Coordinates of C-alpha atoms in Angstrom, one line a residue:
X151 CA 9.7 -13.8 6.4
X152 CA 11.5 -10.2 6.9
X153 CA 15.2 -11.3 6.4
X154 CA 14.6 -13.5 3.3
X155 CA 14.8 -10.6 0.3
X156 CA 16.8 -8.1 -0.3
X157 CA 15.3 -4.6 -1.0
X158 CA 16.6 -1.4 -2.4
X159 CA 15.2 0.5 0.3
X160 CA 16.2 4.0 -1.1
X161 CA 15.2 2.9 -4.5
X162 CA 11.7 2.5 -3.1
X163 CA 12.1 5.8 -1.5
X164 CA 12.8 7.4 -4.3
X165 CA 9.6 5.9 -6.0
X166 CA 7.6 6.9 -3.3
X167 CA 8.9 10.7 -3.4
X168 CA 8.4 10.5 -7.2
X169 CA 6.1 8.4 -8.7
X170 CA 2.1 9.7 -9.4
X171 CA 0.6 6.5 -8.1
X172 CA 2.5 3.6 -6.4
X173 CA 0.6 0.4 -5.2
X174 CA 2.1 -2.0 -2.6
X175 CA 1.1 -6.1 -2.9
X176 CA 2.2 -7.6 0.3
X177 CA 2.7 -11.5 0.9
X178 CA 0.0 -12.3 3.2
X179 CA -2.2 -9.1 3.3
X180 CA -4.7 -9.9 0.0
X181 CA -5.3 -6.0 0.1
X182 CA -3.1 -3.5 -2.2
X183 CA -2.0 -0.3 -0.6
X184 CA -2.7 2.6 -3.3
X185 CA -1.0 5.9 -2.8
X186 CA -2.0 8.1 -5.2
X187 CA -0.2 11.5 -5.0
X188 CA -2.0 13.5 -7.3
X189 CA -4.0 16.4 -6.0
X190 CA -6.1 19.5 -6.7
X191 CA -7.9 22.4 -4.8
X192 CA -10.6 20.0 -4.7
X193 CA -8.8 16.6 -4.2
X194 CA -6.1 15.6 -1.7
X195 CA -3.6 12.9 -1.7
X196 CA -5.0 9.6 -1.8
X197 CA -3.6 6.9 0.5
X198 CA -6.3 3.7 0.6
X199 CA -6.2 0.0 0.9
X200 CA -8.0 -1.5 -2.3
X201 CA -9.0 -4.9 -3.4
X202 CA -6.1 -6.5 -5.9
X203 CA -6.9 -6.3 -9.1
X204 CA -6.5 -9.2 -12.0
X205 CA -4.9 -6.6 -14.5
X206 CA -3.4 -3.5 -14.9
X207 CA -6.7 -2.4 -17.4
X208 CA -8.8 -3.3 -14.2
X209 CA -6.1 -1.2 -11.5
X210 CA -6.7 1.9 -14.2
X211 CA -10.4 1.4 -14.3
X212 CA -10.6 1.0 -10.6
X213 CA -8.6 4.3 -9.8
X214 CA -10.5 6.4 -12.6
X215 CA -13.6 5.3 -10.5
X216 CA -11.8 6.2 -7.2
X217 CA -10.5 9.7 -8.7
X218 CA -12.7 10.5 -11.2
X219 CA -11.5 14.0 -11.2
X220 CA -8.2 13.3 -12.4
X221 CA -6.8 11.8 -15.6
X222 CA -5.4 8.4 -15.7
X223 CA -1.8 8.6 -14.9
X224 CA 0.9 7.0 -17.5
X225 CA 1.8 4.2 -15.3
X226 CA 1.4 3.3 -12.1
X227 CA 4.3 1.9 -10.1
X228 CA 3.8 -1.5 -8.3
X229 CA 6.1 -2.6 -5.5
X230 CA 6.3 -6.0 -4.1
X231 CA 6.7 -5.9 -0.3
X232 CA 7.8 -9.3 0.7
X233 CA 8.0 -8.4 4.1
X234 CA 5.9 -7.7 7.4
X235 CA 4.1 -4.3 7.3
X236 CA 6.0 -3.1 10.6
X237 CA 9.3 -2.9 8.6
X238 CA 7.8 -0.5 6.1
X239 CA 7.7 2.0 9.2
X240 CA 11.3 0.6 10.2
X241 CA 12.7 1.1 7.1
X242 CA 11.5 4.8 6.3
X243 CA 8.8 3.6 3.8
X244 CA 5.9 5.1 5.7
X245 CA 7.6 8.3 6.6
X246 CA 8.1 8.9 2.7
X247 CA 4.6 8.2 2.2
X248 CA 3.1 10.8 5.0
X249 CA 5.8 13.1 4.1
X250 CA 5.2 13.7 0.7
X251 CA 1.4 14.2 1.7
X252 CA 2.4 16.6 4.2
X253 CA 4.9 18.2 1.9
X254 CA 2.2 18.8 -0.6
X255 CA 0.4 21.0 2.0
X256 CA -2.4 18.6 2.9
X257 CA -1.6 17.6 7.0
X258 CA -5.4 16.1 7.2
X259 CA -4.5 13.8 4.6
X260 CA -1.2 13.0 5.6
X261 CA -2.9 12.1 9.4
X262 CA -5.5 9.9 8.0
X263 CA -2.4 7.8 6.8
X264 CA -1.9 6.7 10.5
X265 CA -5.6 4.9 10.2
X266 CA -4.5 3.4 6.7
X267 CA -1.4 1.8 8.7
X268 CA -3.4 0.4 11.5
X269 CA -5.9 -1.0 9.5
X270 CA -3.2 -3.2 7.3
X271 CA -1.7 -4.1 10.6
X272 CA -4.6 -5.3 11.8
X273 CA -5.5 -7.4 8.6
X274 CA -1.5 -8.8 8.6
X275 CA -2.2 -9.6 12.2
X276 CA -5.5 -11.3 11.5
X277 CA -4.2 -13.5 8.5
X278 CA -1.4 -14.5 10.3
X279 CA -4.1 -15.7 13.1
X280 CA -6.1 -17.5 10.7
X281 CA -2.9 -19.4 9.7
X282 CA -2.1 -20.5 13.1
X283 CA -5.3 -21.7 13.9
X284 CA -5.9 -23.1 10.2
X285 CA -9.1 -20.9 9.3
X286 CA -9.2 -20.6 5.4
X287 CA -6.3 -22.7 5.4
X288 CA -6.0 -26.4 4.4
X289 CA -3.6 -28.2 6.5
X290 CA -0.7 -30.2 4.8
X291 CA -0.3 -32.8 7.8
X292 CA -3.0 -33.7 10.3
X293 CA -2.2 -34.8 14.2

């Protein structure tokens, strides 16, 4: 899965470093990675796995529920990630996510990103396992 698609990693890192709000869509994980870099004295930046939204409007509504003290952003940058989760780490994407939060002065929030990454890895492993075992999948050919 990791070798099939060209991605401009430098552009993705630039987006992570500059955008207010970013979501990552994954191929086999139904959850989305939401990164909200906005912060205040009360609210640190947010990195969290969230359910898939059925529309842009739904994503904005869900963001408002998660972050009621913030105005809605002008836009949410969406990045399609057609590779394994660990390739985000290998290509420096995850480091850019955590680094931006650390640089903003929120070391605790940056440390919490490790838990989000582990959850994302676990979801991916479970989905691969389900596919191999045929759980929640329909076989095209039966033995």
